[in-house]
Coordinates of C-alpha atoms and ligand atoms in Angstrom, one line a residue:
X55 CA -7.6 -10.4 -22.0
X56 CA -4.0 -9.8 -22.7
X57 CA -2.3 -7.4 -20.2
X58 CA -1.3 -5.2 -23.2
X59 CA -5.0 -4.6 -23.9
X60 CA -5.6 -3.0 -20.6
X61 CA -4.8 0.7 -20.8
X62 CA -3.4 1.8 -17.4
X63 CA -4.1 4.7 -15.1
X64 CA -1.5 5.3 -12.5
X65 CA -2.8 7.3 -9.5
X66 CA 0.3 8.8 -7.9
X67 CA 2.7 8.3 -10.9
X68 CA 5.3 10.6 -9.4
X69 CA 5.9 8.6 -6.3
X70 CA 8.1 5.5 -5.6
X71 CA 5.5 3.0 -6.7
X72 CA 4.4 5.2 -9.6
X73 CA 7.8 5.5 -11.1
X74 CA 8.4 1.8 -10.7
X75 CA 5.0 1.1 -12.4
X76 CA 5.9 3.3 -15.4
X77 CA 9.2 1.3 -15.7
X78 CA 7.3 -2.0 -15.6
X79 CA 4.6 -0.7 -18.1
X80 CA 7.3 0.4 -20.5
X81 CA 9.0 -3.1 -20.3
X82 CA 5.7 -4.8 -20.8
X83 CA 4.4 -2.5 -23.6
X84 CA 1.3 -1.5 -21.7
X85 CA -0.3 1.7 -22.9
X86 CA -0.8 4.5 -20.3
X87 CA -4.2 6.2 -20.3
X88 CA -3.7 8.6 -17.4
X89 CA -1.1 9.6 -14.8
X90 CA -1.7 11.7 -11.7
X91 CA 0.6 13.7 -9.4
X92 CA 0.3 16.1 -6.6
X93 CA 3.3 18.4 -6.2
X94 CA 6.1 17.2 -8.4
X95 CA 5.0 19.0 -11.5
X96 CA 8.3 18.9 -13.5
X97 CA 8.5 15.1 -13.1
X98 CA 4.8 14.6 -14.0
X99 CA 5.3 16.7 -17.2
X100 CA 8.4 14.7 -18.1
X101 CA 6.5 11.5 -17.6
X102 CA 3.6 12.8 -19.8
X103 CA 6.0 13.7 -22.6
X104 CA 7.6 10.3 -22.5
X105 CA 4.4 8.1 -22.1
X106 CA 1.9 10.3 -24.0
X107 CA -1.2 9.6 -21.8
X108 CA -4.6 10.9 -22.9
X109 CA -5.0 12.6 -19.5
X110 CA -2.8 14.1 -16.8
X111 CA -4.3 15.0 -13.5
X112 CA -2.7 17.3 -10.8
X113 CA -4.6 16.8 -7.6
X114 CA -3.2 20.0 -6.1
X115 CA -5.2 22.9 -7.6
X116 CA -2.3 25.3 -6.9
X117 CA -0.2 23.4 -9.5
X118 CA -2.9 23.4 -12.3
X119 CA -1.8 26.5 -14.2
X120 CA 1.9 25.4 -14.2
X121 CA 0.9 22.0 -15.5
X122 CA -1.2 23.4 -18.3
X123 CA 1.8 25.6 -19.3
X124 CA 4.2 22.6 -19.2
X125 CA 2.0 20.6 -21.5
X126 CA 0.6 23.2 -23.8
X127 CA 0.8 22.2 -27.5
X128 CA 1.2 18.5 -26.7
X129 CA -2.5 17.6 -27.2
X130 CA -2.5 16.0 -23.7
X131 CA -5.5 16.9 -21.6
X132 CA -4.7 18.4 -18.2
X133 CA -7.3 18.3 -15.4
X134 CA -7.2 19.1 -11.7
X135 CA -8.7 18.2 -8.4
X136 CA -10.4 15.3 -6.7
X137 CA -13.2 14.9 -9.3
X138 CA -10.5 14.6 -12.0
X139 CA -8.7 11.8 -10.0
X140 CA -12.0 9.9 -10.0
X141 CA -12.4 10.4 -13.7
X142 CA -8.9 9.2 -14.4
X143 CA -9.7 6.0 -12.4
X144 CA -13.1 5.3 -13.8
X145 CA -13.1 6.3 -17.5
X146 CA -14.4 3.6 -19.9
X147 CA -11.0 3.6 -21.8
X148 CA -9.2 2.4 -18.6
X149 CA -8.6 -1.3 -18.2
X150 CA -6.4 -1.3 -15.1
X151 CA -5.7 1.2 -12.3
X152 CA -2.5 1.3 -10.1
X153 CA -3.4 2.9 -6.8
X154 CA -0.1 4.5 -5.8
X155 CA -1.2 7.7 -4.0
X156 CA 0.0 7.7 -0.4
X157 CA -2.5 7.7 2.5
X158 CA -6.3 8.3 2.9
X159 CA -6.1 10.8 0.0
X160 CA -6.4 7.8 -2.4
X161 CA -9.7 6.5 -1.0
X162 CA -12.2 8.2 -3.3
X163 CA -10.3 7.3 -6.5
X164 CA -9.7 3.8 -5.4
X165 CA -13.4 3.3 -4.7
X166 CA -14.3 4.8 -8.0
X167 CA -12.0 2.4 -9.9
X168 CA -13.6 -0.5 -8.0
X169 CA -17.1 0.7 -8.7
X170 CA -16.2 1.0 -12.4
X171 CA -15.3 -2.7 -12.5
X172 CA -11.6 -2.2 -13.3
X173 CA -8.6 -4.4 -12.5
X174 CA -7.5 -2.5 -9.5
X175 CA -3.8 -3.0 -8.5
X176 CA -3.7 -1.9 -4.9
X177 CA -0.4 -0.4 -3.6
X178 CA -2.2 2.4 -1.6
X179 CA -3.1 0.3 1.5
X180 CA -4.7 3.0 3.6
X181 CA -8.1 2.9 1.8
X182 CA -8.3 -0.8 2.4
X183 CA -7.6 -0.2 6.1
X184 CA -10.3 2.4 6.3
X185 CA -13.0 0.9 4.1
X186 CA -11.9 -2.7 3.3
X187 CA -15.3 -4.2 3.7
X188 CA -16.9 -1.6 1.4
X189 CA -14.2 -1.9 -1.2
X190 CA -14.3 -5.7 -1.3
X191 CA -18.1 -5.7 -1.4
X192 CA -18.1 -3.2 -4.2
X193 CA -15.6 -5.3 -6.1
X194 CA -17.9 -8.3 -6.0
X195 CA -20.9 -6.2 -7.0
X196 CA -19.2 -4.5 -9.9
X197 CA -16.9 -7.3 -11.1
X198 CA -13.7 -5.5 -10.3
X199 CA -10.5 -7.6 -9.9
X200 CA -8.5 -6.6 -6.8
X201 CA -4.8 -7.4 -7.2
X202 CA -2.5 -6.8 -4.3
X203 CA 0.8 -4.9 -5.0
X204 CA 2.1 -4.7 -1.4
X205 CA 4.9 -7.3 -1.5
X206 CA 3.6 -9.4 1.4
X207 CA 0.1 -9.5 0.0
X208 CA 1.3 -10.3 -3.4
X209 CA 3.2 -13.2 -1.8
X210 CA 0.1 -14.4 0.1
X211 CA -2.0 -14.0 -3.0
X212 CA 0.4 -16.3 -4.9
X213 CA 0.6 -18.8 -2.1
X214 CA -3.2 -19.1 -2.1
X215 CA -3.3 -19.9 -5.8
X216 CA -5.7 -22.8 -6.4
X217 CA -7.2 -22.4 -2.9
X218 CA -9.1 -19.2 -3.3
X219 CA -12.9 -19.2 -2.8
X220 CA -15.4 -16.6 -4.0
X221 CA -14.7 -14.3 -1.1
X222 CA -11.0 -14.6 -0.7
X223 CA -9.2 -17.4 1.1
X224 CA -10.9 -20.7 1.8
X225 CA -10.7 -20.4 5.5
X226 CA -11.3 -24.1 6.1
X227 CA -8.1 -24.9 4.3
X228 CA -5.9 -22.0 5.6
X229 CA -4.7 -22.1 9.2
X230 CA -2.8 -18.9 9.2
X231 CA -1.2 -16.1 7.1
X232 CA 2.4 -15.4 8.1
X233 CA 3.1 -11.7 7.3
X234 CA 6.8 -11.1 7.2
X235 CA 8.5 -7.7 7.9
X236 CA 12.1 -6.6 8.0
X237 CA 11.7 -5.1 11.5
X238 CA 12.9 -1.7 10.2
X239 CA 16.0 0.3 11.2
X240 CA 15.3 0.0 14.9
X241 CA 14.8 -3.7 15.2
X242 CA 17.8 -4.0 17.5
X243 CA 17.7 -0.5 19.1
X244 CA 16.5 -1.0 22.7
X245 CA 15.8 2.6 23.7
X246 CA 13.8 4.5 21.1
X247 CA 13.7 7.8 23.1
X248 CA 16.5 9.5 21.1
X249 CA 16.2 8.0 17.7
X250 CA 16.3 10.7 14.9
X251 CA 14.4 11.3 11.7
X252 CA 17.5 10.6 9.6
X253 CA 17.9 7.2 11.3
X254 CA 14.2 6.4 10.8
X255 CA 14.4 7.3 7.1
X256 CA 17.2 4.7 6.6
X257 CA 15.3 1.5 5.8
X258 CA 17.6 -1.5 5.9
X259 CA 16.2 -3.4 2.8
X260 CA 13.6 -1.4 0.9
X261 CA 13.7 1.9 -0.9
X262 CA 10.2 3.7 -0.6
X263 CA 8.5 7.0 -0.1
X264 CA 9.0 8.9 3.2
X265 CA 5.6 8.0 4.8
X266 CA 5.8 4.3 4.5
X267 CA 9.5 4.4 5.4
X268 CA 8.6 5.9 8.8
X269 CA 5.7 3.4 9.1
X270 CA 8.3 0.6 8.6
X271 CA 10.4 2.1 11.5
X272 CA 7.4 2.2 13.9
X273 CA 6.0 -1.2 12.5
X274 CA 2.8 0.7 11.8
X275 CA 3.3 -0.4 8.2
X276 CA 3.0 -4.1 9.4
X277 CA 0.0 -3.0 11.5
X278 CA -1.8 -1.5 8.5
X279 CA -0.9 -4.7 6.6
X280 CA -2.6 -6.9 9.1
X281 CA -5.9 -5.1 8.4
X282 CA -5.1 -5.0 4.7
X283 CA -4.6 -8.8 4.6
X284 CA -7.7 -9.4 6.6
X285 CA -9.9 -7.7 4.0
X286 CA -8.0 -8.9 1.0
X287 CA -8.1 -12.6 2.0
X288 CA -11.3 -12.7 4.0
X289 CA -9.6 -13.9 7.3
X290 CA -10.0 -12.5 10.8
X291 CA -6.9 -10.7 12.2
X292 CA -6.4 -13.6 14.8
X293 CA -5.4 -15.8 11.8
X294 CA -2.8 -13.3 10.7
X295 CA 0.6 -13.5 12.4
X296 CA 3.5 -11.1 12.0
X297 CA 7.0 -12.6 11.7
X298 CA 10.1 -10.4 11.7
X299 CA 12.5 -11.5 8.9
X300 CA 15.4 -9.1 8.6
X301 CA 16.6 -10.4 5.2
X302 CA 13.3 -9.5 3.4
X303 CA 13.7 -12.5 1.1
X304 CA 10.6 -14.5 2.2
X305 CA 7.8 -12.0 1.3
X306 CA 5.1 -13.9 3.3
X307 CA 3.7 -17.4 3.8
X308 CA 0.5 -19.3 4.1
X309 CA 0.1 -22.1 6.6
X310 CA -2.5 -24.7 5.6
X311 CA -4.5 -26.8 8.0
X312 CA -2.5 -30.0 7.1
X313 CA 0.7 -28.3 8.4
X314 CA 2.0 -27.5 4.9
X315 CA 3.5 -24.0 4.6
X316 CA 3.8 -22.2 1.2
X317 CA 6.2 -19.2 0.9
X318 CA 6.9 -16.7 -1.9
X319 CA 10.5 -15.5 -2.2
X320 CA 12.2 -12.7 -4.2
X321 CA 14.6 -9.8 -4.0
X322 CA 13.2 -6.7 -2.2
X323 CA 12.2 -5.0 -5.5
X324 CA 8.7 -3.7 -5.9
X325 CA 8.8 -4.1 -9.7
X326 CA 8.2 -7.9 -9.1
X327 CA 4.8 -7.6 -7.4
X328 CA 3.8 -4.6 -9.6
X329 CA 4.4 -6.6 -12.7
X330 CA 2.5 -9.6 -11.4
X331 CA -0.5 -7.5 -10.5
X332 CA -0.5 -6.2 -14.1
X333 CA 0.1 -9.6 -15.8
X334 CA -1.9 -11.9 -13.5
X335 CA -2.6 -14.8 -14.0
X336 CA 0.6 -15.1 -15.9
X337 CA 4.2 -14.7 -14.8
X338 CA 5.9 -12.8 -17.7
X339 CA 9.6 -12.5 -18.5
X340 CA 11.4 -9.5 -17.0
X341 CA 15.0 -8.5 -16.5
X342 CA 14.7 -8.8 -12.7
X343 CA 16.9 -11.4 -11.0
X344 CA 15.8 -14.0 -8.5
X345 CA 17.6 -14.2 -5.1
X346 CA 21.1 -15.6 -5.2
X347 CA 20.6 -18.3 -2.6
X348 CA 24.2 -19.4 -2.0
X349 CA 25.2 -15.7 -1.4
X350 CA 22.3 -15.1 1.0
X351 CA 23.5 -17.0 4.0
X352 CA 20.9 -17.6 6.8
X353 CA 17.2 -16.6 6.7
X354 CA 16.1 -15.8 10.2
X355 CA 12.6 -15.3 11.8
X356 CA 11.6 -13.8 15.1
X357 CA 8.4 -12.5 16.9
X358 CA 7.9 -8.8 16.8
X359 CA 8.6 -6.9 20.1
X360 CA 5.2 -5.5 20.8
X361 CA 6.4 -3.7 23.9
X362 CA 8.8 -1.5 22.0
X363 CA 6.5 -1.4 19.0
X364 CA 2.9 -1.1 20.4
X365 CA 1.6 -0.3 16.9
X366 CA 1.1 -4.1 16.3
X367 CA -1.3 -4.5 19.3
X368 CA -3.1 -1.3 18.3
X369 CA -3.9 -2.8 14.9
X370 CA -5.3 -5.9 16.4
X371 CA -7.4 -3.8 18.8
X372 CA -8.6 -1.5 16.1
X373 CA -9.5 -4.4 13.8
X374 CA -11.5 -6.0 16.7
X375 CA -13.5 -2.9 17.4
X376 CA -14.0 -2.4 13.7
X377 CA -16.2 0.4 12.3
X378 CA -14.4 3.7 12.4
X379 CA -11.5 2.5 14.6
X380 CA -9.1 1.6 11.8
X381 CA -9.8 4.9 10.1
X382 CA -9.1 6.8 13.3
X383 CA -5.8 4.8 13.8
X384 CA -4.8 5.5 10.2
X385 CA -5.6 9.2 10.2
X386 CA -3.8 9.8 13.6
X387 CA -0.8 7.9 12.2
X388 CA -0.7 10.0 9.0
X389 CA -0.8 13.2 11.1
X390 CA 1.8 12.0 13.6
X391 CA 4.1 10.8 10.8
X392 CA 3.8 14.2 9.0
X393 CA 4.7 16.0 12.2
X394 CA 7.7 13.7 12.8
X395 CA 8.8 14.2 9.1
X396 CA 8.5 18.0 9.6
X397 CA 10.7 17.9 12.7
X398 CA 7.8 18.9 15.0
X399 CA 7.7 15.8 17.2
X400 CA 9.7 12.8 18.3
X401 CA 9.5 9.2 17.1
X402 CA 7.8 8.0 20.3
X403 CA 5.1 10.7 19.9
X404 CA 3.8 8.7 16.9
X405 CA 2.7 5.9 19.2
X406 CA 1.3 8.3 21.8
X407 CA -0.8 10.2 19.2
X408 CA -2.2 7.0 17.7
X409 CA -3.0 5.5 21.0
X410 CA -4.8 8.6 22.3
X411 CA -6.8 8.9 19.1
X412 CA -7.9 5.2 19.3
X413 CA -9.0 5.6 22.9
X414 CA -11.3 8.4 21.7
X415 CA -12.5 6.7 18.5
X416 CA -16.3 7.1 18.0
X417 CA -18.2 3.8 18.0
X418 CA -20.1 3.1 14.8
X419 CA -20.4 -0.6 13.7
X420 CA -21.2 -0.2 10.0
X421 CA -20.1 3.2 8.7
X422 CA -20.7 4.3 5.1
X423 CA -18.0 5.7 2.9
X424 CA -19.1 9.2 3.8
X425 CA -19.0 8.4 7.5
X426 CA -15.4 7.1 7.0
X427 CA -14.3 10.2 5.1
X428 CA -15.9 12.4 7.7
X429 CA -14.2 10.6 10.6
X430 CA -10.8 10.8 8.8
X431 CA -11.3 14.6 8.4
X432 CA -12.4 15.0 12.1
X433 CA -9.2 13.3 13.4
X434 CA -7.0 15.4 11.1
X435 CA -8.8 18.6 12.2
X436 CA -8.5 17.8 15.9
X437 CA -4.8 16.9 15.6
X438 CA -4.0 20.0 13.5
X439 CA -5.2 22.3 16.3
Ligands
LIG560 P1 5.4 8.4 -2.4 O1 5.4 9.4 -1.3 O2 6.7 8.1 -3.0 O3 4.4 8.8 -3.5 C1 3.1 9.2 -3.2 C2 2.3 9.6 -4.5 O4 1.1 10.2 -4.1 C3 3.0 10.7 -5.3 O5 2.7 10.6 -6.7 C4 2.4 12.0 -4.8 O6 2.5 13.1 -5.7 C5 1.0 11.6 -4.6 N1 0.3 12.3 -3.5 C6 0.7 12.8 -2.4 N2 -0.2 13.4 -1.7 C7 -1.3 13.4 -2.4 C8 -2.7 13.9 -2.3 N3 -3.0 14.6 -1.2 N4 -3.6 13.7 -3.3 C9 -3.2 13.0 -4.4 N5 -2.0 12.5 -4.6 C10 -1.0 12.7 -3.6 O7 4.7 7.1 -1.8 P2 5.0 5.5 -2.2 O8 5.1 5.3 -3.6 O9 6.1 5.0 -1.3 O10 3.7 4.8 -1.6 C11 2.5 4.9 -2.2 C12 1.5 3.9 -1.6 O11 1.9 2.6 -1.8 C13 1.4 4.1 -0.1 O12 0.1 3.9 0.3 C14 2.3 3.0 0.5 O13 1.9 2.5 1.7 C15 2.1 1.9 -0.6 N6 3.3 1.0 -0.7 C16 4.5 1.5 -1.1 C17 5.6 0.7 -1.2 C18 6.9 1.2 -1.7 O14 7.8 0.4 -2.0 N7 7.1 2.5 -1.9 C19 5.5 -0.8 -0.9 C20 4.1 -1.2 -0.6 C21 3.1 -0.3 -0.5 P3 3.8 14.1 -5.7 O15 5.0 13.3 -5.5 O16 3.7 14.7 -7.1 O17 3.5 15.1 -4.6
LIG561 MG1 4.6 -4.3 2.5

């Protein structure tokens, strides 16, 4: 099927990934079926007027009346709330879904898109961290195509081309996934006690929404990505290694058992992996430039400092425990990041909050989706007190 024949729903169209996805869809001539936003009503209305989707969803009920007023007379249907997000993801007219909501809030709609057998382009990594086994199993049952958008996972996906089995990577051919990360703004800062929010929000190479920018400063983003990669490619976390690569040119690599290593390279621009998820299996012309190799200088790699950034060890531990542990880690991190962004806590409090929550995580080996959503709510309720 041609990529232009797949009408697109963008969950989280008003965010960093959402805005980039609309730009890519415009370039490719892909029709937009639905867009969703949470609080940025003026931007969502402007996007609706430009792209003329059949459906616009505001997930925050407080914004519903304003949105209806903004779009009155346009013929565009406006809906609101969690059920409407699910409808936008699963309607029969939808061919592909971009999941670009931030955090656990995207889980129900991501799952609905998978169960409706769509091409699901996954930017929103937190649902995979929480419920990766359920999402991948549902994709197999319902014939959904899971396409990674996260730049590292898009890189690995491309490096696995021709070596993918039914259930992800052929683990007898793949020795290791090498997940690269810039190291964030504090890579060379030895004492993290007094770092500020403004410093944490200054990412050295990528421009992204606030939550993932803080996750990049704590390396929690890389931690979430270890678990994300493990589910996407069917490999245990022990076969996924983090490599700090400050230039953000090598987006990730795959080491094969014969010692051959494949890498995918590009500029740090999310429009490249977004476009590939929409056009896979084809690479289609764009106006995005490849890296200028002679201007780049050296490409360097180092191990992450897990003493300064304990998030990496927490991810391996949570993945090993399994069950609800990754959900607890993620929920505690979302709450701790929100507190830091609101100026209510320090940078190092993020590690303390996540560590404490993980120590108290309930043991449940095979949780259902409802168990996972309940555990996420419990952690949030406890930390909000
Ligand atoms: P942003 O904060 O820029 O955007 C988040 C989007 O989610 C917005 O559309 C926002 O609506 C919406 N939203 C926020 N809260 C809710 C909620 N409770 N219910 C429904 N919708 C909500 O985030 P990013 O675009 O940076 O990131 C999105 C996802 O993609 C994250 O999971 C991130 O980890 C992942 N990702 C992002 C990358 C990037 O380059 N930005 C790279 C790789 C992965 P509104 O703005 O209207 O309030
Ligand atoms: Mg990434």
